[in-house]
Short mmCIF file of C-alpha atoms in Angstrom, two decimals:
data_model
loop_
_atom_site.label_atom_id
_atom_site.label_comp_id
_atom_site.label_asym_id
_atom_site.label_seq_id
_atom_site.Cartn_x
_atom_site.Cartn_y
_atom_site.Cartn_z
CA MET A 130 34.62 -12.20 -18.72
CA SER A 131 31.73 -13.36 -20.84
CA GLN A 132 32.74 -16.98 -20.35
CA GLN A 133 32.53 -16.59 -16.60
CA SER A 134 29.07 -15.07 -16.66
CA SER A 135 27.63 -17.82 -18.84
CA ARG A 136 28.98 -20.53 -16.57
CA ARG A 137 27.64 -19.16 -13.32
CA PRO A 138 24.35 -17.26 -13.58
CA GLU A 139 23.74 -14.96 -10.65
CA LYS A 140 21.74 -16.65 -7.94
CA GLN A 141 19.30 -14.14 -6.58
CA LYS A 142 17.63 -15.07 -3.36
CA ILE A 143 15.14 -13.15 -1.29
CA SER A 144 14.18 -13.71 2.29
CA THR A 145 11.50 -16.35 2.75
CA GLU A 146 9.50 -14.08 5.00
CA LEU A 147 9.39 -11.30 2.45
CA PHE A 148 8.18 -13.75 -0.15
CA ILE A 149 5.51 -15.34 2.00
CA LEU A 150 4.26 -12.02 3.35
CA THR A 151 4.16 -10.45 -0.11
CA TYR A 152 2.18 -13.36 -1.55
CA GLY A 153 -0.16 -13.26 1.41
CA THR A 154 -0.71 -9.53 1.04
CA LEU A 155 -1.37 -10.01 -2.65
CA VAL A 156 -4.07 -12.58 -1.94
CA ALA A 157 -5.51 -10.38 0.81
CA GLN A 158 -5.67 -7.46 -1.63
CA LEU A 159 -7.45 -9.65 -4.16
CA CYS A 160 -9.95 -10.65 -1.48
CA GLU A 161 -10.69 -6.96 -1.01
CA ASP A 162 -10.98 -6.28 -4.72
CA TYR A 163 -13.16 -9.25 -5.62
CA GLU A 164 -16.13 -10.63 -3.75
CA LYS A 165 -16.33 -14.16 -5.06
CA ASP A 166 -13.70 -16.80 -4.43
CA GLU A 167 -13.96 -18.00 -8.04
CA ASP A 168 -12.93 -14.55 -9.28
CA ILE A 169 -9.98 -14.45 -6.91
CA ASN A 170 -8.92 -17.92 -8.04
CA LYS A 171 -9.19 -16.82 -11.66
CA GLN A 172 -7.07 -13.75 -11.03
CA LEU A 173 -4.41 -15.79 -9.26
CA ASP A 174 -4.42 -18.18 -12.18
CA LYS A 175 -4.11 -15.36 -14.71
CA MET A 176 -1.30 -13.69 -12.80
CA GLY A 177 0.41 -17.04 -12.53
CA ARG A 178 0.19 -17.61 -16.28
CA ASN A 179 1.76 -14.25 -17.02
CA ILE A 180 4.53 -14.95 -14.55
CA GLY A 181 5.02 -18.49 -15.83
CA MET A 182 5.44 -17.37 -19.41
CA LYS A 183 8.41 -15.22 -18.39
CA LEU A 184 9.68 -17.45 -15.62
CA VAL A 185 10.22 -20.38 -17.94
CA GLU A 186 12.87 -18.40 -19.82
CA ASP A 187 14.70 -17.69 -16.60
CA PHE A 188 14.36 -21.33 -15.62
CA LEU A 189 15.71 -22.67 -18.90
CA ALA A 190 18.58 -20.21 -18.87
CA ARG A 191 19.64 -21.09 -15.33
CA SER A 192 19.02 -24.81 -15.30
CA ASN A 193 20.47 -25.82 -18.66
CA ILE A 194 18.10 -28.76 -18.91
CA ALA A 195 18.00 -30.81 -22.09
CA GLN A 196 14.65 -31.36 -23.78
CA CYS A 197 12.42 -33.83 -21.94
CA ARG A 198 11.56 -36.93 -23.89
CA ASN A 199 8.26 -37.66 -22.21
CA PHE A 200 5.86 -36.41 -19.57
CA TYR A 201 7.55 -38.45 -16.83
CA GLU A 202 10.72 -36.48 -17.38
CA THR A 203 8.80 -33.22 -17.54
CA ALA A 204 7.14 -33.90 -14.20
CA ASP A 205 10.47 -34.94 -12.75
CA VAL A 206 12.18 -31.75 -13.90
CA ILE A 207 9.32 -29.65 -12.56
CA ALA A 208 9.48 -31.29 -9.15
CA LYS A 209 13.20 -31.72 -8.68
CA VAL A 210 14.63 -28.71 -10.48
CA ALA A 211 12.02 -26.01 -10.92
CA PHE A 212 10.30 -26.22 -7.56
CA LYS A 213 13.67 -26.55 -5.87
CA MET A 214 15.00 -23.51 -7.66
CA TYR A 215 12.09 -21.19 -6.98
CA LEU A 216 10.43 -22.43 -3.83
CA GLY A 217 13.23 -24.39 -2.22
CA VAL A 218 11.10 -27.52 -1.83
CA THR A 219 10.80 -30.73 -3.83
CA PRO A 220 7.28 -32.13 -4.20
CA ARG A 221 6.69 -35.85 -4.56
CA VAL A 222 5.44 -36.97 -7.97
CA THR A 223 2.90 -39.77 -7.53
CA PHE A 224 -0.44 -41.22 -8.60
CA TRP A 225 0.52 -41.69 -12.20
CA SER A 226 -2.25 -42.76 -14.55
CA GLN A 227 -1.84 -45.84 -16.76
CA ALA A 228 -1.21 -43.78 -19.86
CA GLY A 229 1.52 -41.78 -18.15
CA ASP A 230 -0.07 -38.40 -18.85
CA ASP A 231 -1.63 -37.64 -15.50
CA CYS A 232 0.07 -37.26 -12.13
CA SER A 233 0.00 -35.49 -8.81
CA LEU A 234 2.55 -33.27 -7.15
CA PHE A 235 2.43 -33.51 -3.37
CA LEU A 236 3.91 -30.69 -1.36
CA GLU A 237 4.11 -31.68 2.26
CA LYS A 238 5.42 -28.32 3.26
CA ASN A 239 4.22 -25.52 1.01
CA PRO A 240 6.33 -22.44 1.79
CA LEU A 241 3.54 -20.11 0.67
CA LEU A 242 1.34 -21.35 3.49
CA GLY A 243 3.55 -20.13 6.30
CA TYR A 244 1.72 -17.83 8.74
CA VAL A 245 -1.54 -18.22 6.77
CA GLU A 246 -5.04 -18.70 8.07
CA ILE A 247 -7.99 -18.59 5.76
CA PRO A 248 -11.23 -17.20 7.21
CA GLU A 249 -14.52 -19.12 6.87
CA LYS A 250 -15.99 -16.84 4.26
CA HIS A 251 -13.25 -17.75 1.80
CA SER A 252 -13.62 -21.48 2.06
CA CYS A 253 -13.52 -21.89 -1.74
CA LEU A 254 -10.33 -19.93 -2.09
CA LEU A 255 -7.50 -21.79 -3.76
CA TYR A 256 -4.70 -20.04 -1.96
CA SER A 257 -1.80 -21.50 -3.92
CA ASN A 258 -3.57 -21.19 -7.24
CA MET A 259 -0.86 -18.94 -8.57
CA ILE A 260 1.51 -21.91 -8.65
CA CYS A 261 -0.93 -23.69 -10.96
CA GLY A 262 -1.08 -20.64 -13.19
CA ILE A 263 2.69 -20.43 -13.29
CA LEU A 264 2.97 -24.08 -14.29
CA LYS A 265 0.34 -23.66 -17.00
CA GLY A 266 2.01 -20.55 -18.41
CA ALA A 267 5.47 -22.05 -18.33
CA LEU A 268 4.42 -25.35 -19.92
CA LYS A 269 2.47 -23.52 -22.59
CA MET A 270 5.68 -21.80 -23.65
CA VAL A 271 7.33 -25.17 -24.17
CA ARG A 272 4.36 -26.23 -26.28
CA LEU A 273 2.68 -28.47 -23.76
CA GLN A 274 -0.95 -27.92 -22.98
CA VAL A 275 -1.45 -29.21 -19.48
CA ASP A 276 -4.56 -29.08 -17.37
CA ILE A 277 -3.50 -28.21 -13.85
CA GLN A 278 -5.69 -28.24 -10.81
CA LEU A 279 -5.12 -27.51 -7.18
CA LEU A 280 -6.80 -30.41 -5.42
CA GLN A 281 -5.84 -29.86 -1.83
CA ASP A 282 -4.57 -26.81 -0.06
CA LEU A 283 -4.62 -25.96 3.63
CA VAL A 284 -6.73 -29.00 4.37
CA LYS A 285 -7.67 -28.48 8.00
CA ASP A 286 -4.43 -28.85 9.90
CA ASP A 287 -2.53 -30.91 7.38
CA LYS A 288 -1.39 -28.08 5.15
CA VAL A 289 -0.67 -30.49 2.34
CA THR A 290 -0.84 -29.14 -1.17
CA GLU A 291 -1.74 -31.43 -4.04
CA ILE A 292 -1.49 -30.31 -7.63
CA ARG A 293 -2.86 -32.53 -10.35
CA MET A 294 -1.23 -32.26 -13.79
CA LYS A 295 -2.83 -33.77 -16.86
CA LEU A 296 -1.15 -33.55 -20.21
CA MET A 297 -3.72 -32.59 -22.84
CA ARG A 298 -1.72 -31.94 -25.98
CA ARG A 299 1.71 -31.41 -27.34
CA HIS A 300 1.66 -28.55 -29.80
CA LYS A 301 3.56 -29.15 -33.00
CA VAL A 302 3.44 -25.54 -34.03
CA VAL A 303 4.17 -22.64 -31.70
CA ARG A 304 1.10 -20.46 -31.22
CA THR A 305 1.17 -17.13 -33.00
CA VAL A 306 2.16 -14.05 -31.04
CA GLU A 307 -1.23 -12.37 -31.58
CA LYS A 308 -3.07 -15.12 -29.75
CA GLU A 309 -0.79 -14.78 -26.76
CA GLN A 310 -1.17 -11.02 -26.67
CA ARG A 311 -4.93 -11.42 -26.78
CA TYR A 312 -4.80 -13.77 -23.81
CA CYS A 313 -2.71 -11.36 -21.74
CA GLY A 314 -5.15 -8.57 -22.53
CA ASP A 315 -8.14 -10.46 -21.08
CA THR A 316 -9.82 -9.01 -18.01
CA MET B 1406 4.88 -9.89 -9.75
CA PHE B 1407 4.30 -6.23 -10.52
CA VAL B 1408 4.21 -6.82 -14.26
CA PHE B 1409 0.50 -7.34 -14.68
CA LEU B 1410 -0.95 -4.35 -12.80
CA LYS B 1411 -2.04 -1.65 -15.23
CA GLU B 1412 -0.63 1.83 -14.91
CA SER B 1413 -2.90 4.02 -12.84
CA GLY B 1414 -2.69 6.12 -9.67
CA ARG B 1415 -5.04 3.80 -7.80
CA CYS B 1416 -2.84 0.83 -8.49
CA VAL B 1417 0.22 2.60 -7.20
CA THR B 1418 -1.69 3.36 -3.99
CA LYS B 1419 -2.72 -0.28 -3.68
CA LEU B 1420 0.87 -1.37 -4.14
CA GLU B 1421 1.97 1.07 -1.47
CA ASN B 1422 -0.66 -0.30 0.90
CA MET B 1423 0.44 -3.85 0.22
CA GLY B 1424 4.01 -2.82 0.95
CA PHE B 1425 2.80 -1.29 4.18
CA ARG B 1426 1.28 -4.57 5.37
CA VAL B 1427 4.35 -6.53 4.43
CA GLY B 1428 6.63 -3.99 6.10
CA GLN B 1429 4.67 -4.29 9.32
CA GLY B 1430 4.97 -8.06 9.29
CA LEU B 1431 8.63 -8.07 8.36
CA ILE B 1432 9.76 -5.62 11.02
CA GLU B 1433 8.02 -7.68 13.66
CA ARG B 1434 10.09 -10.69 12.74
CA PHE B 1435 13.34 -8.86 12.22
CA THR B 1436 13.27 -7.04 15.54
CA LYS B 1437 12.03 -9.91 17.71
CA ASP B 1438 15.31 -10.19 19.56
CA THR B 1439 16.68 -6.69 19.07
CA ALA B 1440 17.18 -4.27 21.93
CA ARG B 1441 15.04 -1.13 22.07
CA PHE B 1442 16.06 1.69 19.80
CA LYS B 1443 17.59 4.72 21.49
CA ASP B 1444 16.00 7.31 19.26
CA GLU B 1445 14.63 8.09 15.81
CA LEU B 1446 18.06 8.20 14.22
CA ASP B 1447 18.83 4.78 15.63
CA VAL B 1448 15.66 3.45 14.00
CA MET B 1449 16.58 4.97 10.65
CA LYS B 1450 20.05 3.49 10.84
CA PHE B 1451 18.47 0.10 11.50
CA ILE B 1452 16.29 0.53 8.43
CA CYS B 1453 19.29 1.51 6.34
CA LYS B 1454 21.51 -1.32 7.47
CA ASP B 1455 19.77 -4.40 8.86
CA PHE B 1456 16.34 -4.00 7.31
CA TRP B 1457 17.61 -3.07 3.87
CA THR B 1458 20.13 -5.92 3.96
CA SER B 1459 17.49 -8.48 4.93
CA VAL B 1460 15.19 -7.38 2.16
CA PHE B 1461 17.54 -6.25 -0.61
CA LYS B 1462 20.80 -7.95 0.33
CA LYS B 1463 22.64 -4.66 0.52
CA GLN B 1464 22.68 -1.56 2.69
CA ILE B 1465 21.49 1.90 1.89
CA ASP B 1466 24.43 3.77 0.39
CA ASN B 1467 23.81 7.14 1.93
CA LEU B 1468 21.63 8.48 4.75
CA ARG B 1469 21.11 12.19 5.20
CA THR B 1470 18.94 14.07 7.64
CA ASN B 1471 18.13 17.58 8.67
CA HIS B 1472 17.67 16.39 12.26
CA GLN B 1473 14.15 17.74 12.12
CA GLY B 1474 12.30 14.65 11.02
CA ILE B 1475 13.33 14.42 7.37
CA TYR B 1476 15.58 11.63 6.18
CA VAL B 1477 16.84 10.86 2.72
CA LEU B 1478 17.89 7.27 1.99
CA GLN B 1479 19.92 6.90 -1.12
CA ASP B 1480 20.34 3.57 -2.85
CA ASN B 1481 22.67 3.80 -5.85
CA LYS B 1482 21.88 0.35 -7.15
CA PHE B 1483 18.33 -0.39 -6.12
CA ARG B 1484 17.74 -4.07 -6.72
CA LEU B 1485 14.25 -3.76 -8.14
CA LEU B 1486 15.53 -1.37 -10.80
CA THR B 1487 18.88 -2.86 -11.80
CA GLN B 1488 17.32 -5.24 -14.31
CA MET B 1489 15.15 -2.56 -15.82
CA SER B 1490 17.42 0.14 -17.00
CA ALA B 1491 20.71 1.94 -16.42
CA GLY B 1492 19.74 5.45 -17.24
CA LYS B 1493 16.60 7.28 -18.21
CA GLN B 1494 14.82 4.65 -20.26
CA TYR B 1495 11.53 3.45 -18.72
CA LEU B 1496 11.77 6.19 -16.10
CA GLU B 1497 7.99 6.69 -16.18
CA HIS B 1498 7.48 3.07 -15.13
CA ALA B 1499 9.75 3.25 -12.11
CA PRO B 1500 7.06 4.49 -9.66
CA LYS B 1501 5.14 1.23 -9.98
CA TYR B 1502 8.15 -0.72 -8.85
CA LEU B 1503 9.04 1.68 -6.08
CA ALA B 1504 5.59 2.15 -4.52
CA PHE B 1505 5.74 -1.22 -2.81
CA THR B 1506 9.08 -0.36 -1.23
CA CYS B 1507 7.83 3.00 0.00
CA GLY B 1508 5.01 1.16 1.72
CA LEU B 1509 7.50 -1.34 3.08
CA VAL B 1510 9.46 1.40 4.82
CA ARG B 1511 6.31 3.16 6.04
CA GLY B 1512 4.94 -0.11 7.44
CA ALA B 1513 8.20 -0.98 9.14
CA LEU B 1514 8.39 2.44 10.78
CA SER B 1515 4.74 2.27 11.73
CA ASN B 1516 5.22 -0.90 13.75
CA LEU B 1517 8.18 0.69 15.46
CA GLY B 1518 5.86 3.46 16.60
CA ILE B 1519 6.84 6.02 13.99
CA LYS B 1520 4.25 7.59 11.74
CA SER B 1521 5.69 8.78 8.46
CA ILE B 1522 5.21 9.63 4.82
CA VAL B 1523 7.58 7.95 2.43
CA THR B 1524 8.13 9.13 -1.11
CA VAL B 1525 10.75 8.34 -3.67
CA GLU B 1526 12.64 10.19 -6.34
CA VAL B 1527 14.34 8.63 -9.34
CA THR B 1528 16.33 10.60 -11.87
CA THR B 1529 18.69 8.00 -13.24
CA MET B 1530 18.08 4.28 -12.74
CA PRO B 1531 19.04 2.21 -10.85
CA ALA B 1532 19.75 4.90 -8.29
CA CYS B 1533 16.88 6.26 -6.22
CA LYS B 1534 16.28 8.37 -3.14
CA PHE B 1535 13.63 7.55 -0.56
CA GLN B 1536 12.40 10.51 1.47
CA VAL B 1537 11.00 9.80 4.88
CA MET B 1538 9.05 12.56 6.61
CA ILE B 1539 8.33 11.77 10.23
CA GLN B 1540 4.89 12.91 11.35
CA LYS B 1541 4.82 14.24 14.85
CA MET B 1542 1.81 12.70 16.53
#
């Protein structure tokens, strides 16, 4: 019995609509709670980090990926395995820098943006910022400090999402638990 | 997604309201091509079977009613609770995870023209009972 369960982890899917609507309602609620777009973006980022820190465990357990040897492989795994697993889409990885530590993920069809229209007064809102937070949180848990920015999102009618990832540092030592707890406790 | 909201009555209300908005949107899409419902009971059966299956990949296990506007929907293995506990541990945290679903049902019913109050009762996880009280307008 235990052999079976380790070979085939349970694939839990939810309806796309439920997912999109829930995310949209979450952002709408944040817009009510906070006045400034920067605060909303920060909250989305923070929520994303908390999710990412847990999600990476689920990801590693279900995907059985070996350790990546360099940032190219990391970006590849993120695009082809992680995004596919959780959002059902595979972004393109392009615009690599010379040093190989800086790249862009292009999502031509971002599932989160279905049925979404952003009003004028929230023009600085980074709608998909939670994805960036999730990536940051997840990568932090595998000891990579990566600067992630949402460069394009809901650009006029294109609806292309561009996420820029820049590798800052590889941590040799895992951060202590206290520091992480302190981060989660931030308001 | 519910993990980071601190425990407080206001937050549970917010979650319920979010569920309400999502429920309204969902029911619109799910019933686009469905025929009109005959009566209230028909609506509740739809919620228990089709709606619950679309959202939670399973049906409600038991539906009871007093035929006077009160319905009890029993889910013996509620999907949002199965990973949390199988018993009484963490019982005090269950409301946070159930508030959204209460709103979901209330929102769905609302867009079908039914005003209601939805509450939930959990004694042993992952089983829970949703109570729907139809408000006569």
